[in-house]
């Protein structure tokens, strides 16, 4: 996968495929409504999990847990509350941190046949999406641009249809990528 310092996409291109565009997300320090909604949902997990963990820990440290049974209960409550506190931290902090640090860990590329998204947050992964002539392409303007390439439908675990998309988020100039994809779809590049 291309590293931030070494963005060589040629190893990932197929035969006859030509690289047309590369990019990366811009850092987005703005707080979005979606981030606020996820944080509001995660706040009770964080508050209850951290509160229960700290209260139980305080009971042990201050000597209020004066019997083996109370110490055992406090240790159980600490271990029980940690996943809730971790989920709360994840829901409150991660969406904003991902938006802010995406330029370090995400790369985009467009070839004459495919759209590529390379990510290296916790593990490295490369996703390639074919540019289909009838696929819907959306350009969303909200300070920074998002180009959404709808390329197919799959079934989720419940059997319900889900549209599969490639999202090029936080672009300074998404209009250029949007027009390149539309040109590929019309056969202008190929």
Tab-separated table of C-alpha atoms in Angstrom:
chain	number	residue	atom	x	y	z
A	1	UNK	CA	0.000	0.000	0.000
A	2	UNK	CA	1.374	3.443	-0.770
A	3	UNK	CA	3.037	5.053	2.202
A	4	UNK	CA	2.567	8.776	2.865
A	5	UNK	CA	6.180	9.479	1.910
A	6	UNK	CA	6.199	7.079	-1.045
A	7	UNK	CA	3.010	7.193	-3.096
A	8	UNK	CA	3.718	4.686	-5.867
A	9	UNK	CA	0.422	3.295	-7.135
A	10	UNK	CA	1.832	1.460	-10.173
A	11	UNK	CA	2.124	-1.847	-8.267
A	12	UNK	CA	-1.646	-1.864	-7.777
A	13	UNK	CA	-2.702	-1.021	-11.327
A	14	UNK	CA	-3.808	-3.726	-13.735
A	15	UNK	CA	-2.637	-4.272	-17.297
A	16	UNK	CA	-3.500	-1.300	-19.497
A	17	UNK	CA	-4.654	0.731	-16.504
A	18	UNK	CA	-3.454	4.346	-16.343
A	19	UNK	CA	-3.307	6.466	-13.194
A	20	UNK	CA	-5.344	9.675	-13.625
A	21	UNK	CA	-5.526	11.227	-10.161
A	22	UNK	CA	-4.188	10.812	-6.631
A	23	UNK	CA	-5.219	12.628	-3.506
A	24	UNK	CA	-5.657	12.575	0.205
A	25	UNK	CA	-8.234	13.968	2.598
A	26	UNK	CA	-7.749	17.385	4.126
A	27	UNK	CA	-7.669	17.690	7.917
A	28	UNK	CA	-11.149	18.620	9.098
A	29	UNK	CA	-11.219	20.301	12.497
A	30	UNK	CA	-14.895	21.249	12.277
A	31	UNK	CA	-17.410	19.503	14.458
A	32	UNK	CA	-20.127	17.913	12.305
A	33	UNK	CA	-23.694	17.056	13.309
A	34	UNK	CA	-22.989	13.386	12.715
A	35	UNK	CA	-20.025	13.531	15.099
A	36	UNK	CA	-22.155	15.304	17.700
A	37	UNK	CA	-24.879	12.658	17.371
A	38	UNK	CA	-22.418	9.800	17.830
A	39	UNK	CA	-20.819	11.604	20.793
A	40	UNK	CA	-24.217	12.174	22.437
A	41	UNK	CA	-25.000	8.482	21.977
A	42	UNK	CA	-21.604	7.486	23.437
A	43	UNK	CA	-21.588	9.931	26.368
A	44	UNK	CA	-23.790	7.774	28.673
A	45	UNK	CA	-21.527	4.776	28.056
A	46	UNK	CA	-18.504	6.892	28.950
A	47	UNK	CA	-20.068	8.519	32.005
A	48	UNK	CA	-21.562	5.358	33.495
A	49	UNK	CA	-18.567	3.164	32.631
A	50	UNK	CA	-15.956	5.605	33.913
A	51	UNK	CA	-18.055	6.535	36.948
A	52	UNK	CA	-18.605	2.925	37.983
A	53	UNK	CA	-14.952	2.069	37.401
A	54	UNK	CA	-13.642	5.062	39.368
A	55	UNK	CA	-16.162	4.600	42.208
A	56	UNK	CA	-15.206	0.945	42.576
A	57	UNK	CA	-11.509	1.775	42.431
A	58	UNK	CA	-11.985	4.490	45.038
A	59	UNK	CA	-13.772	1.993	47.281
A	60	UNK	CA	-10.721	-0.271	47.186
A	61	UNK	CA	-8.115	2.497	47.586
A	62	UNK	CA	-9.940	4.343	50.392
A	63	UNK	CA	-10.516	1.180	52.406
A	64	UNK	CA	-14.308	1.235	52.114
A	65	UNK	CA	-14.112	-2.261	50.651
A	66	UNK	CA	-13.134	-3.761	54.014
A	67	UNK	CA	-13.962	-7.380	53.363
A	68	UNK	CA	-12.879	-9.874	50.748
A	69	UNK	CA	-16.434	-9.995	49.359
A	70	UNK	CA	-16.534	-6.188	48.872
A	71	UNK	CA	-13.085	-6.160	47.242
A	72	UNK	CA	-14.169	-8.936	44.899
A	73	UNK	CA	-17.359	-7.066	44.030
A	74	UNK	CA	-15.383	-3.864	43.406
A	75	UNK	CA	-12.929	-5.714	41.137
A	76	UNK	CA	-15.839	-7.295	39.257
A	77	UNK	CA	-17.470	-3.871	38.799
A	78	UNK	CA	-14.183	-2.408	37.543
A	79	UNK	CA	-13.795	-5.183	34.965
A	80	UNK	CA	-17.503	-4.965	34.061
A	81	UNK	CA	-17.382	-1.188	33.532
A	82	UNK	CA	-14.178	-1.020	31.456
A	83	UNK	CA	-15.781	-2.162	28.160
A	84	UNK	CA	-18.553	0.422	28.607
A	85	UNK	CA	-16.034	3.187	29.299
A	86	UNK	CA	-13.941	2.082	26.304
A	87	UNK	CA	-16.995	2.069	24.029
A	88	UNK	CA	-17.892	5.543	25.288
A	89	UNK	CA	-14.404	6.882	24.622
A	90	UNK	CA	-14.482	5.321	21.163
A	91	UNK	CA	-17.860	6.848	20.293
A	92	UNK	CA	-17.057	10.282	21.730
A	93	UNK	CA	-13.498	10.758	20.475
A	94	UNK	CA	-12.789	8.585	17.416
A	95	UNK	CA	-15.014	10.300	14.784
A	96	UNK	CA	-13.366	13.679	15.424
A	97	UNK	CA	-9.876	12.191	15.579
A	98	UNK	CA	-10.397	10.293	12.300
A	99	UNK	CA	-11.519	13.494	10.570
A	100	UNK	CA	-8.511	15.360	11.918
A	101	UNK	CA	-5.835	12.744	11.217
A	102	UNK	CA	-7.128	11.234	7.960
A	103	UNK	CA	-4.424	12.994	5.874
A	104	UNK	CA	-1.793	10.827	7.581
A	105	UNK	CA	-3.514	7.491	7.087
A	106	UNK	CA	-5.736	7.646	3.984
A	107	UNK	CA	-4.820	7.919	0.292
A	108	UNK	CA	-7.024	8.000	-2.792
A	109	UNK	CA	-6.317	7.197	-6.417
A	110	UNK	CA	-8.303	6.997	-9.631
A	111	UNK	CA	-7.253	5.053	-12.685
A	112	UNK	CA	-8.891	4.564	-16.046
A	113	UNK	CA	-10.685	1.488	-14.646
A	114	UNK	CA	-10.905	1.679	-10.852
A	115	UNK	CA	-11.107	3.914	-7.811
A	116	UNK	CA	-8.680	3.040	-4.996
A	117	UNK	CA	-8.809	3.825	-1.297
A	118	UNK	CA	-5.769	2.931	0.810
A	119	UNK	CA	-5.986	3.131	4.593
A	120	UNK	CA	-3.444	2.358	7.278
A	121	UNK	CA	-5.106	3.196	10.610
A	122	UNK	CA	-4.549	0.004	12.628
A	123	UNK	CA	-3.896	-2.305	9.731
A	124	UNK	CA	-3.103	-1.618	6.116
A	125	UNK	CA	-5.815	-2.202	3.554
A	126	UNK	CA	-6.387	-1.403	-0.084
A	127	UNK	CA	-9.870	-1.280	-1.580
A	128	UNK	CA	-10.468	-1.128	-5.324
A	129	UNK	CA	-13.833	-0.202	-6.818
A	130	UNK	CA	-14.595	-0.690	-10.536
A	131	UNK	CA	-15.856	2.357	-12.423
A	132	UNK	CA	-19.087	1.078	-13.958
A	133	UNK	CA	-20.772	3.084	-16.749
A	134	UNK	CA	-24.172	3.172	-15.009
A	135	UNK	CA	-22.949	3.735	-11.464
A	136	UNK	CA	-24.316	6.795	-9.708
A	137	UNK	CA	-21.750	9.396	-8.657
A	138	UNK	CA	-22.547	12.105	-6.128
A	139	UNK	CA	-20.623	15.268	-5.274
A	140	UNK	CA	-21.406	16.631	-1.829
A	141	UNK	CA	-20.281	20.140	-0.846
A	142	UNK	CA	-19.957	20.909	2.857
A	143	UNK	CA	-16.855	23.004	3.332
A	144	UNK	CA	-14.802	20.066	2.139
A	145	UNK	CA	-16.079	17.898	-0.706
A	146	UNK	CA	-17.101	14.252	-0.692
A	147	UNK	CA	-17.366	12.196	-3.868
A	148	UNK	CA	-19.528	9.094	-3.487
A	149	UNK	CA	-19.285	6.347	-6.105
A	150	UNK	CA	-22.198	3.887	-5.874
A	151	UNK	CA	-20.993	0.753	-7.549
A	152	UNK	CA	-23.234	-2.094	-6.509
A	153	UNK	CA	-25.603	-3.725	-4.079
A	154	UNK	CA	-25.000	-6.547	-1.653
A	155	UNK	CA	-27.048	-8.266	1.014
A	156	UNK	CA	-26.278	-7.653	4.669
A	157	UNK	CA	-26.396	-10.323	7.377
A	158	UNK	CA	-30.196	-9.953	7.622
A	159	UNK	CA	-30.626	-10.408	3.869
A	160	UNK	CA	-31.551	-6.766	3.275
A	161	UNK	CA	-30.093	-5.018	0.208
A	162	UNK	CA	-27.311	-2.519	0.947
A	163	UNK	CA	-25.747	-0.141	-1.577
A	164	UNK	CA	-21.967	-0.426	-1.650
A	165	UNK	CA	-20.164	2.873	-2.078
A	166	UNK	CA	-16.659	4.227	-2.308
A	167	UNK	CA	-16.416	7.512	-0.393
A	168	UNK	CA	-13.664	10.003	-1.147
A	169	UNK	CA	-14.090	12.285	1.857
A	170	UNK	CA	-12.670	15.633	2.973
A	171	UNK	CA	-11.392	16.701	-0.450
A	172	UNK	CA	-10.358	20.288	-1.104
A	173	UNK	CA	-11.422	19.967	-4.762
A	174	UNK	CA	-13.837	17.087	-5.200
A	175	UNK	CA	-15.238	18.551	-8.405
A	176	UNK	CA	-12.117	17.504	-10.349
A	177	UNK	CA	-12.434	13.884	-9.177
A	178	UNK	CA	-16.171	13.915	-9.892
A	179	UNK	CA	-15.599	15.067	-13.488
A	180	UNK	CA	-12.829	12.499	-14.037
A	181	UNK	CA	-15.131	9.681	-12.920
A	182	UNK	CA	-17.900	10.958	-15.203
A	183	UNK	CA	-15.414	11.070	-18.125
A	184	UNK	CA	-14.385	7.468	-17.458
A	185	UNK	CA	-18.034	6.436	-17.398
A	186	UNK	CA	-18.692	8.134	-20.730
A	187	UNK	CA	-15.648	6.472	-22.316
A	188	UNK	CA	-13.535	9.628	-22.646
A	189	UNK	CA	-10.657	7.919	-20.764
A	190	UNK	CA	-9.894	4.369	-21.505
